[in-house]
CSV table of C-alpha atoms and ligand atoms in Angstrom, one decimal:
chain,number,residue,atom,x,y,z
A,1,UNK,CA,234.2,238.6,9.2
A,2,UNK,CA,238.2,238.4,8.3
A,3,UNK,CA,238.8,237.8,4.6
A,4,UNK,CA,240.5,234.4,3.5
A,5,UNK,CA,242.9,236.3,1.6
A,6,UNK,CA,243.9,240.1,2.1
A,7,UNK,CA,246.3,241.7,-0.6
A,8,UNK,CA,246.8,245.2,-0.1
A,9,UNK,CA,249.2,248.0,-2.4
A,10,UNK,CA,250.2,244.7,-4.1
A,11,UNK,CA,253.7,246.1,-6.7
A,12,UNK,CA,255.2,243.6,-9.0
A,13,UNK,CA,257.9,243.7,-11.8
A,14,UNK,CA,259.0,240.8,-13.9
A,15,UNK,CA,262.6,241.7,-13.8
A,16,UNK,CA,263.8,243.6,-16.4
A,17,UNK,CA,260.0,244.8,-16.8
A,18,UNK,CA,257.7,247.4,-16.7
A,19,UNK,CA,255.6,247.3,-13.5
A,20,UNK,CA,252.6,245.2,-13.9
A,21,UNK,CA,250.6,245.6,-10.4
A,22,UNK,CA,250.8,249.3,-9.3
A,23,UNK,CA,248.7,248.4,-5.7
A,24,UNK,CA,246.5,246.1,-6.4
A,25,UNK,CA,244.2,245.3,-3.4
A,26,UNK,CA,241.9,242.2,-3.2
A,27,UNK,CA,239.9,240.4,-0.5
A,28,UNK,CA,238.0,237.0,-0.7
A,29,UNK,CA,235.7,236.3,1.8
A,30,UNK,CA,234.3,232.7,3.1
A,31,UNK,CA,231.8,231.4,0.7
A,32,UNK,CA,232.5,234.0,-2.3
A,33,UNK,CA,233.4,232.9,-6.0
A,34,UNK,CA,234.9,236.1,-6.5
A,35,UNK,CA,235.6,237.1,-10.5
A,36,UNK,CA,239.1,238.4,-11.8
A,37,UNK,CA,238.8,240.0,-15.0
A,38,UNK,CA,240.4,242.4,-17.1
A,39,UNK,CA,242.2,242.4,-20.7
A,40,UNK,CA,245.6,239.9,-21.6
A,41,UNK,CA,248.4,241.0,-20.1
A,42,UNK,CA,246.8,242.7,-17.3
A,43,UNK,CA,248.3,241.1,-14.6
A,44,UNK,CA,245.7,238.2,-13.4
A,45,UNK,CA,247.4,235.8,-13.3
A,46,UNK,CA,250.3,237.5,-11.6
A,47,UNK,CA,248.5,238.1,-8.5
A,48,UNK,CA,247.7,234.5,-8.2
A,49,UNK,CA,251.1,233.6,-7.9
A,50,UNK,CA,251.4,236.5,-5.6
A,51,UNK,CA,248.7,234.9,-3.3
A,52,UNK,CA,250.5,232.0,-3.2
A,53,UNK,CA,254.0,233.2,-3.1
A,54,UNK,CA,254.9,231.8,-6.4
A,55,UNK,CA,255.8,235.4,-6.6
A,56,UNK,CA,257.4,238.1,-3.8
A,57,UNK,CA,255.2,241.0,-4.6
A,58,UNK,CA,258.0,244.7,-3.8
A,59,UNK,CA,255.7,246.1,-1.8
A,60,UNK,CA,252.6,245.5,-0.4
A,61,UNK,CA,250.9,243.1,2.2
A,62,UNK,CA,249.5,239.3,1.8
A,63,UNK,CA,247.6,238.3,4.7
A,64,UNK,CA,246.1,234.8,3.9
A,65,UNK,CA,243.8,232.1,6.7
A,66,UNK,CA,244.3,234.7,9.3
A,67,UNK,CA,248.3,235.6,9.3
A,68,UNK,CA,250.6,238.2,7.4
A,69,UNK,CA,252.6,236.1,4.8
A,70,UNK,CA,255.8,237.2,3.8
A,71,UNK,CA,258.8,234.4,3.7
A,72,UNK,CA,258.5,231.5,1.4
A,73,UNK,CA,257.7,228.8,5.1
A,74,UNK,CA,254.7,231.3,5.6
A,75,UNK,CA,253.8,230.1,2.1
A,76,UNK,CA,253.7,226.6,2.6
A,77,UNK,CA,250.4,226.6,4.1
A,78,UNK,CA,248.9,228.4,2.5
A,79,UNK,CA,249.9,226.4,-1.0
A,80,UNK,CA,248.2,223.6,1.2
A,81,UNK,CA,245.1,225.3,1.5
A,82,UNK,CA,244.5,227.3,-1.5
A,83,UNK,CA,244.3,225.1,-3.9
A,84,UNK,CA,245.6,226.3,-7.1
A,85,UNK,CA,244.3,225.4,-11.2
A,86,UNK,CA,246.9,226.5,-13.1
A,87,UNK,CA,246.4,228.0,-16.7
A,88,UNK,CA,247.7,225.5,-18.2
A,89,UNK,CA,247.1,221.9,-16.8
A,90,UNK,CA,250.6,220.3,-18.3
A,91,UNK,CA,251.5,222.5,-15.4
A,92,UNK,CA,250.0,220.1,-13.1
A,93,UNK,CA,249.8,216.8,-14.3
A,94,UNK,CA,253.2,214.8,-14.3
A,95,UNK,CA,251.7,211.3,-13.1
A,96,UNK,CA,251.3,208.5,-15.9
A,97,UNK,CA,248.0,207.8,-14.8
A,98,UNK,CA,244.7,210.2,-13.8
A,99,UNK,CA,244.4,208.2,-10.8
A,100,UNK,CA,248.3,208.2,-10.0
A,101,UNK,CA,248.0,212.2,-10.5
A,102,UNK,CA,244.8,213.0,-7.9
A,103,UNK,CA,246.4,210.4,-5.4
A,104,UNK,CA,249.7,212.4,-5.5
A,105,UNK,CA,248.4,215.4,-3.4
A,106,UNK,CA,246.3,212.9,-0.3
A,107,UNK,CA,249.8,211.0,-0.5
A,108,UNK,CA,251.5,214.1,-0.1
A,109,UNK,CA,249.4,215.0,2.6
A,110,UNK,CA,250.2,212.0,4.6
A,111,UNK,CA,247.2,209.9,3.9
A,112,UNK,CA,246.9,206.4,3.5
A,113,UNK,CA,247.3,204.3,0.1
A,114,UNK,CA,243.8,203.0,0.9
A,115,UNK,CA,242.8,206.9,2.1
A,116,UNK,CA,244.0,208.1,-0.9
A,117,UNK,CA,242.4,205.8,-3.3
A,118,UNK,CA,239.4,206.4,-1.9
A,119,UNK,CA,239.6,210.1,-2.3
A,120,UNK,CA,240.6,209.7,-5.5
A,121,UNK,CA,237.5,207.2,-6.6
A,122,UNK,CA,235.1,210.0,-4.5
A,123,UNK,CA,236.8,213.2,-6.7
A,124,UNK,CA,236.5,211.5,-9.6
A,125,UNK,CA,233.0,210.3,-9.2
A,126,UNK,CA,232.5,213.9,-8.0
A,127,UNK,CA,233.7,215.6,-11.5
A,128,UNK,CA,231.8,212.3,-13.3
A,129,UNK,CA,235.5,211.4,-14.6
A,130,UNK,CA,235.3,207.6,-13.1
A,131,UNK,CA,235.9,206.4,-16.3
A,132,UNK,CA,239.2,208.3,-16.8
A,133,UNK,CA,241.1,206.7,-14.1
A,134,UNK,CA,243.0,204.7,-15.7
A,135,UNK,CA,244.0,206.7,-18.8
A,136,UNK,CA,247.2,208.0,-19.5
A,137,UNK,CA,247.2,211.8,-18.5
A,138,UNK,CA,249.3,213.0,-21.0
A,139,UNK,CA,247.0,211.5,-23.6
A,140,UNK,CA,243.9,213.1,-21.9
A,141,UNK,CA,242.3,215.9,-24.6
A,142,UNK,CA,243.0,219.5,-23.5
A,143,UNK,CA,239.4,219.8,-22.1
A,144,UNK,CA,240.0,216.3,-20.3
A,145,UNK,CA,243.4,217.5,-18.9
A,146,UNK,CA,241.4,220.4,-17.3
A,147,UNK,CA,238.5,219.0,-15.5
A,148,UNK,CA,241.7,216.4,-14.2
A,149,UNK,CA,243.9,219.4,-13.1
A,150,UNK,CA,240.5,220.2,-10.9
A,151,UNK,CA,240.1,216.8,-9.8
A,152,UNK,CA,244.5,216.9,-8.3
A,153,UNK,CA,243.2,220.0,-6.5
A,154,UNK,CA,240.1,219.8,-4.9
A,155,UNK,CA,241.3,215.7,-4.1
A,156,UNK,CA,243.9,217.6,-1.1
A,157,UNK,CA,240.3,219.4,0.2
A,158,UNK,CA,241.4,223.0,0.2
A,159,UNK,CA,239.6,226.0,1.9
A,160,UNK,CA,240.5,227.3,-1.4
A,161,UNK,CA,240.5,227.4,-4.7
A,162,UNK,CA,242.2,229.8,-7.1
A,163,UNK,CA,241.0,229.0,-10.9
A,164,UNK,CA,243.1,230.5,-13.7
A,165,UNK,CA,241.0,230.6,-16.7
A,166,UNK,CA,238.9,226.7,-15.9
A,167,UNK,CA,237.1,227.0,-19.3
A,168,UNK,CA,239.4,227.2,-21.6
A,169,UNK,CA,239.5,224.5,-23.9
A,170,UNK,CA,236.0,223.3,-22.4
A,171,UNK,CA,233.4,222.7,-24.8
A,172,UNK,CA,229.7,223.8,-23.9
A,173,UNK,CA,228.2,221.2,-21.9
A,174,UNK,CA,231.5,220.4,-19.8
A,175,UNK,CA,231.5,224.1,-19.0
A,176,UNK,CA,227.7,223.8,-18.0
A,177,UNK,CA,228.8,220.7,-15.4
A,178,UNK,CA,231.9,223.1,-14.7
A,179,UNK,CA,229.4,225.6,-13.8
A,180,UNK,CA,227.2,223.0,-11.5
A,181,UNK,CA,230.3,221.7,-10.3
A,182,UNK,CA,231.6,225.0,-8.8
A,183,UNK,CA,228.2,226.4,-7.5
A,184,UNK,CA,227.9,223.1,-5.3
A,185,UNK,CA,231.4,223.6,-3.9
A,186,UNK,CA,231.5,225.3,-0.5
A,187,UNK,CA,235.1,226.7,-1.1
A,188,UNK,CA,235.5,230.5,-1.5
A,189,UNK,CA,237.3,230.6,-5.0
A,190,UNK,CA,238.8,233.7,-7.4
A,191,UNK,CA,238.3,232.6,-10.4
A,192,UNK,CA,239.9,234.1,-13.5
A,193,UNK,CA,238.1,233.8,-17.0
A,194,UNK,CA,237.8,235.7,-19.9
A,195,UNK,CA,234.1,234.1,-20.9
A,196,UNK,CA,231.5,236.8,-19.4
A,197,UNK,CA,228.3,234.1,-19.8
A,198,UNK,CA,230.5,231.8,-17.5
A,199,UNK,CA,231.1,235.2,-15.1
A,200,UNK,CA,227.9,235.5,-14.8
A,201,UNK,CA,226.7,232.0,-13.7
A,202,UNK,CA,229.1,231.4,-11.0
A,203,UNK,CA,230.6,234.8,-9.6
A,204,UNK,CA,229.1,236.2,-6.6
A,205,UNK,CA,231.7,239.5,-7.0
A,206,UNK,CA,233.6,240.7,-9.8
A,207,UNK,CA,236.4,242.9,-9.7
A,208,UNK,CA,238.5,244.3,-13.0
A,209,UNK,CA,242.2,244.4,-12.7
A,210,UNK,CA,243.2,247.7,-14.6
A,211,UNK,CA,246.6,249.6,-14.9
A,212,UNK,CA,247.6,247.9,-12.2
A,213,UNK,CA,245.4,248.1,-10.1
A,214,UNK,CA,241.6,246.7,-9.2
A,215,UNK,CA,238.7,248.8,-10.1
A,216,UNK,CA,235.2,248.8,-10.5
A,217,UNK,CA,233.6,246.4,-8.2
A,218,UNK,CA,231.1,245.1,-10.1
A,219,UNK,CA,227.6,245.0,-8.2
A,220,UNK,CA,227.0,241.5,-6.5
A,221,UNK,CA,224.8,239.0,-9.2
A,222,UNK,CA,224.4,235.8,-7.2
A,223,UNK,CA,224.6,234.6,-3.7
A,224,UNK,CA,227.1,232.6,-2.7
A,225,UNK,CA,226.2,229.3,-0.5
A,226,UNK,CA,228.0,230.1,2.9
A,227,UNK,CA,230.8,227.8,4.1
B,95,ATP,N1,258.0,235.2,-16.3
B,95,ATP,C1,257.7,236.4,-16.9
B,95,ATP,N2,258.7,237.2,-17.3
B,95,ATP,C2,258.4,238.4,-17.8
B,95,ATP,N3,257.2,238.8,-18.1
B,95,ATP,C3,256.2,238.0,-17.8
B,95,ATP,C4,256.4,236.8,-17.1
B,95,ATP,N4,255.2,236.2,-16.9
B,95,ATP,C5,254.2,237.1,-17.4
B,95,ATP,N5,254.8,238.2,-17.9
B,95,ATP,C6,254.2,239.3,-18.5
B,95,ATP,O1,253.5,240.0,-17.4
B,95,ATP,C7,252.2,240.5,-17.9
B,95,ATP,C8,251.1,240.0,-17.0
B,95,ATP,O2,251.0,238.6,-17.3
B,95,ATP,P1,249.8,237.8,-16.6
B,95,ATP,O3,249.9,236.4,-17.1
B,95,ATP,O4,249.7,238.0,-15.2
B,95,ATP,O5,248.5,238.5,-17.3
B,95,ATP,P2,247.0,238.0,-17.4
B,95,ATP,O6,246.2,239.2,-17.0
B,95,ATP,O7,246.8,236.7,-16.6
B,95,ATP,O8,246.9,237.7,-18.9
B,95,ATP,P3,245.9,236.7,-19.8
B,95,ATP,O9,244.5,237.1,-19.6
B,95,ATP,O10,246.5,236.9,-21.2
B,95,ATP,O11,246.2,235.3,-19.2
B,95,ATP,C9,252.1,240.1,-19.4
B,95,ATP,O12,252.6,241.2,-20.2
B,95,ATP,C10,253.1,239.0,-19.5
B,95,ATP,O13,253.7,238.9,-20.8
Protein backbone atom coordinates (compact mmCIF):
# COMPACT_ATOMS: atom_id res chain seq x y z
CA UNK A 1 0.00 0.00 0.00
CA UNK A 2 1.46 3.64 -1.07
CA UNK A 3 1.63 6.06 1.78
CA UNK A 4 -0.74 9.28 1.74
CA UNK A 5 2.16 11.31 2.42
CA UNK A 6 5.93 10.41 1.72
CA UNK A 7 8.73 12.95 3.02
CA UNK A 8 12.00 11.80 2.61
CA UNK A 9 15.80 13.68 3.62
CA UNK A 10 13.36 16.47 4.40
CA UNK A 11 16.26 19.94 5.13
CA UNK A 12 14.88 23.12 6.30
CA UNK A 13 16.31 26.61 7.45
CA UNK A 14 14.35 29.54 8.66
CA UNK A 15 16.47 32.04 6.93
CA UNK A 16 19.00 33.39 8.69
CA UNK A 17 18.77 30.15 10.97
CA UNK A 18 20.35 27.24 12.13
CA UNK A 19 19.08 24.13 10.25
CA UNK A 20 16.00 22.73 11.88
CA UNK A 21 15.16 19.37 9.80
CA UNK A 22 18.48 17.54 8.99
CA UNK A 23 16.41 14.55 6.76
CA UNK A 24 13.62 14.07 8.26
CA UNK A 25 11.59 11.18 6.76
CA UNK A 26 7.90 10.44 7.40
CA UNK A 27 5.10 8.34 5.91
CA UNK A 28 1.34 8.16 6.76
CA UNK A 29 -0.55 5.46 5.67
CA UNK A 30 -4.47 5.18 4.95
CA UNK A 31 -6.25 4.79 8.19
CA UNK A 32 -3.29 5.74 10.64
CA UNK A 33 -3.39 8.54 13.35
CA UNK A 34 0.16 8.66 13.32
CA UNK A 35 1.85 10.74 16.50
CA UNK A 36 4.49 13.63 16.13
CA UNK A 37 6.27 14.20 19.15
CA UNK A 38 9.37 15.57 20.34
CA UNK A 39 10.51 18.63 22.63
CA UNK A 40 9.61 22.70 21.69
CA UNK A 41 11.45 23.85 19.13
CA UNK A 42 12.08 20.60 17.55
CA UNK A 43 10.82 21.21 14.37
CA UNK A 44 6.96 19.71 14.33
CA UNK A 45 5.38 21.99 13.30
CA UNK A 46 7.80 22.86 10.53
CA UNK A 47 7.23 19.74 8.66
CA UNK A 48 3.65 20.31 8.60
CA UNK A 49 3.94 23.24 6.67
CA UNK A 50 6.44 21.32 4.68
CA UNK A 51 3.70 18.75 3.80
CA UNK A 52 1.63 21.24 2.78
CA UNK A 53 4.04 23.48 1.05
CA UNK A 54 3.51 26.33 3.40
CA UNK A 55 7.20 25.78 3.42
CA UNK A 56 9.93 24.66 0.40
CA UNK A 57 11.92 22.16 2.24
CA UNK A 58 16.21 22.58 0.47
CA UNK A 59 16.41 19.33 -0.07
CA UNK A 60 14.50 16.42 0.10
CA UNK A 61 11.26 14.81 -1.58
CA UNK A 62 7.38 15.33 -0.74
CA UNK A 63 5.29 12.91 -2.44
CA UNK A 64 1.69 13.37 -1.24
CA UNK A 65 -2.08 11.29 -2.74
CA UNK A 66 0.21 9.52 -5.11
CA UNK A 67 2.49 12.36 -6.94
CA UNK A 68 5.99 14.03 -6.17
CA UNK A 69 5.17 17.67 -5.07
CA UNK A 70 7.42 20.25 -5.56
CA UNK A 71 5.98 23.78 -7.07
CA UNK A 72 3.52 25.75 -5.17
CA UNK A 73 0.26 24.40 -8.16
CA UNK A 74 1.41 20.85 -7.00
CA UNK A 75 0.44 22.20 -3.57
CA UNK A 76 -2.93 23.22 -4.22
CA UNK A 77 -4.31 19.96 -3.93
CA UNK A 78 -3.03 18.77 -1.77
CA UNK A 79 -4.04 21.95 0.73
CA UNK A 80 -7.55 20.66 -0.53
CA UNK A 81 -7.08 17.39 0.76
CA UNK A 82 -5.05 17.54 3.84
CA UNK A 83 -6.91 19.30 5.88
CA UNK A 84 -4.84 21.34 8.13
CA UNK A 85 -5.64 22.55 12.28
CA UNK A 86 -3.33 25.10 12.83
CA UNK A 87 -1.71 25.79 16.31
CA UNK A 88 -3.26 28.41 16.90
CA UNK A 89 -7.07 28.71 15.72
CA UNK A 90 -6.97 32.80 15.27
CA UNK A 91 -5.09 31.35 12.39
CA UNK A 92 -8.10 29.97 10.94
CA UNK A 93 -11.04 31.66 11.92
CA UNK A 94 -11.66 35.22 10.14
CA UNK A 95 -15.58 34.80 9.66
CA UNK A 96 -17.93 36.81 12.07
CA UNK A 97 -19.91 34.03 12.64
CA UNK A 98 -19.10 30.02 13.46
CA UNK A 99 -21.41 29.07 10.86
CA UNK A 100 -20.05 31.86 8.29
CA UNK A 101 -16.43 30.26 9.15
CA UNK A 102 -17.32 26.23 8.46
CA UNK A 103 -19.36 27.38 5.26
CA UNK A 104 -16.35 29.28 3.95
CA UNK A 105 -14.36 26.17 2.90
CA UNK A 106 -17.80 24.00 1.05
CA UNK A 107 -18.31 27.60 -0.56
CA UNK A 108 -14.79 27.58 -1.60
CA UNK A 109 -15.17 24.31 -2.86
CA UNK A 110 -17.90 25.21 -5.15
CA UNK A 111 -20.86 23.93 -3.23
CA UNK A 112 -24.08 25.31 -2.96
CA UNK A 113 -25.40 27.90 -0.35
CA UNK A 114 -27.97 25.32 0.57
CA UNK A 115 -25.02 22.38 0.22
CA UNK A 116 -22.95 24.32 2.39
CA UNK A 117 -25.40 25.07 5.10
CA UNK A 118 -26.16 21.72 5.30
CA UNK A 119 -22.60 20.60 5.79
CA UNK A 120 -22.24 23.03 8.09
CA UNK A 121 -25.50 22.09 10.42
CA UNK A 122 -24.10 18.14 9.88
CA UNK A 123 -20.19 19.29 11.18
CA UNK A 124 -21.46 20.96 13.76
CA UNK A 125 -23.92 18.44 15.02
CA UNK A 126 -20.97 16.09 14.38
CA UNK A 127 -18.45 17.99 17.06
CA UNK A 128 -21.97 18.65 19.26
CA UNK A 129 -21.29 22.53 18.67
CA UNK A 130 -25.00 23.18 17.17
CA UNK A 131 -25.45 25.53 19.69
CA UNK A 132 -22.38 27.70 18.59
CA UNK A 133 -23.58 28.64 15.26
CA UNK A 134 -24.50 31.60 15.61
CA UNK A 135 -21.89 33.06 17.96
CA UNK A 136 -19.36 35.41 17.19
CA UNK A 137 -16.05 33.44 16.49
CA UNK A 138 -13.83 35.80 17.76
CA UNK A 139 -15.69 35.78 21.09
CA UNK A 140 -15.62 31.97 21.18
CA UNK A 141 -13.28 30.78 24.46
CA UNK A 142 -9.82 29.48 23.37
CA UNK A 143 -11.13 25.78 23.85
CA UNK A 144 -14.28 26.85 21.76
CA UNK A 145 -12.20 28.40 19.00
CA UNK A 146 -10.45 24.99 18.72
CA UNK A 147 -13.09 22.36 18.45
CA UNK A 148 -14.42 25.30 15.62
CA UNK A 149 -10.95 25.44 13.82
CA UNK A 150 -11.83 21.44 13.56
CA UNK A 151 -15.27 21.95 12.54
CA UNK A 152 -13.71 24.64 9.17
CA UNK A 153 -11.59 21.57 8.41
CA UNK A 154 -13.11 18.48 8.42
CA UNK A 155 -16.64 20.66 6.91
CA UNK A 156 -14.31 20.60 3.21
CA UNK A 157 -14.18 16.42 3.85
CA UNK A 158 -10.41 15.90 3.55
CA UNK A 159 -8.60 12.57 3.08
CA UNK A 160 -6.63 14.25 5.65
CA UNK A 161 -6.02 15.78 8.55
CA UNK A 162 -2.89 17.28 10.02
CA UNK A 163 -3.52 18.37 13.85
CA UNK A 164 -1.00 20.75 15.39
CA UNK A 165 -1.28 20.37 19.00
CA UNK A 166 -5.76 19.93 19.11
CA UNK A 167 -5.64 19.88 22.97
CA UNK A 168 -4.35 22.72 23.87
CA UNK A 169 -6.47 24.90 25.63
CA UNK A 170 -9.03 21.90 26.00
CA UNK A 171 -10.30 21.12 29.23
CA UNK A 172 -10.73 17.38 30.34
CA UNK A 173 -13.95 16.23 29.06
CA UNK A 174 -13.79 18.23 25.63
CA UNK A 175 -10.44 16.40 25.15
CA UNK A 176 -12.22 13.08 26.08
CA UNK A 177 -15.03 13.96 23.07
CA UNK A 178 -11.81 15.14 21.14
CA UNK A 179 -10.57 11.76 21.68
CA UNK A 180 -14.09 10.00 20.53
CA UNK A 181 -14.34 12.38 17.98
CA UNK A 182 -10.94 11.42 16.19
CA UNK A 183 -11.06 7.60 16.76
CA UNK A 184 -14.56 7.66 14.82
CA UNK A 185 -13.02 9.57 11.99
CA UNK A 186 -11.88 7.48 8.97
CA UNK A 187 -9.18 10.06 7.88
CA UNK A 188 -5.50 9.11 8.26
CA UNK A 189 -4.23 12.04 10.51
CA UNK A 190 -0.46 13.21 12.07
CA UNK A 191 -1.31 14.54 14.91
CA UNK A 192 1.11 16.75 16.95
CA UNK A 193 0.64 16.97 20.89
CA UNK A 194 2.71 17.33 23.65
CA UNK A 195 -0.05 15.48 26.17
CA UNK A 196 1.25 11.68 26.25
CA UNK A 197 -2.31 10.36 27.97
CA UNK A 198 -3.94 11.93 24.77
CA UNK A 199 -0.94 9.99 22.58
CA UNK A 200 -1.85 7.20 23.91
CA UNK A 201 -5.64 7.11 23.28
CA UNK A 202 -5.68 8.02 19.70
CA UNK A 203 -2.22 7.19 17.95
CA UNK A 204 -1.86 4.11 16.14
CA UNK A 205 2.17 5.11 15.45
CA UNK A 206 4.31 7.44 17.06
CA UNK A 207 7.35 8.78 15.74
CA UNK A 208 9.89 11.36 17.79
CA UNK A 209 11.28 14.18 15.83
CA UNK A 210 14.94 14.58 17.20
CA UNK A 211 18.01 16.71 15.95
CA UNK A 212 16.47 16.96 13.00
CA UNK A 213 15.56 14.09 12.24
CA UNK A 214 12.71 11.19 13.16
CA UNK A 215 13.70 8.46 15.46
CA UNK A 216 12.47 5.93 17.45
CA UNK A 217 9.33 4.51 16.02
CA UNK A 218 7.50 3.85 18.84
CA UNK A 219 5.87 0.26 18.81
CA UNK A 220 2.20 0.32 17.34
CA UNK A 221 -0.54 0.77 20.65
CA UNK A 222 -3.88 0.75 18.87
CA UNK A 223 -5.44 -0.27 15.63
CA UNK A 224 -6.45 2.11 13.44
CA UNK A 225 -10.10 1.65 11.75
CA UNK A 226 -9.25 1.24 7.99
CA UNK A 227 -10.46 3.84 5.48
N1 LIG B 1 9.19 31.98 10.86
C1 LIG B 1 10.23 31.59 11.59
N2 LIG B 1 11.42 32.23 11.49
C2 LIG B 1 12.48 31.82 12.21
N3 LIG B 1 12.45 30.77 13.06
C3 LIG B 1 11.30 30.12 13.19
C4 LIG B 1 10.12 30.48 12.48
N4 LIG B 1 9.13 29.65 12.82
C5 LIG B 1 9.65 28.79 13.71
N5 LIG B 1 10.95 29.07 13.94
C6 LIG B 1 11.86 28.35 14.83
O1 LIG B 1 12.05 27.04 14.29
C7 LIG B 1 12.14 26.09 15.34
C8 LIG B 1 11.12 24.98 15.10
O2 LIG B 1 9.84 25.53 15.26
P1 LIG B 1 8.53 24.61 15.21
O3 LIG B 1 7.37 25.52 15.49
O4 LIG B 1 8.54 23.80 13.98
O5 LIG B 1 8.80 23.64 16.46
P2 LIG B 1 7.81 22.64 17.19
O6 LIG B 1 8.52 21.34 17.31
O7 LIG B 1 6.48 22.61 16.52
O8 LIG B 1 7.71 23.35 18.62
P3 LIG B 1 6.54 23.41 19.72
O9 LIG B 1 6.41 22.04 20.31
O10 LIG B 1 7.09 24.40 20.72
O11 LIG B 1 5.29 23.91 19.06
C9 LIG B 1 11.94 26.86 16.64
O12 LIG B 1 13.22 27.13 17.20
C10 LIG B 1 11.26 28.14 16.20
O13 LIG B 1 11.59 29.21 17.05
Amino acid sequence: MSPLFDLAGIHYAYPGHRPILNGADLQLFTGERLCLNGHNGAGKSTLLQIMTGLLKPSAGSVTAFGRERKAEADFTEVRRRAGFVFQDPDDQLFCPTVAEDVAFGPLNLGKSKDEAMAIVEATLDMLNLTSFRDRITHKLSGGEKRLVSLATVLAMEPDALLLDEPTTALDERTTERLVEILLELPQAMVVISHDPHFRHKIATRTIRLEDGAVHRPAPTCKHAKTA
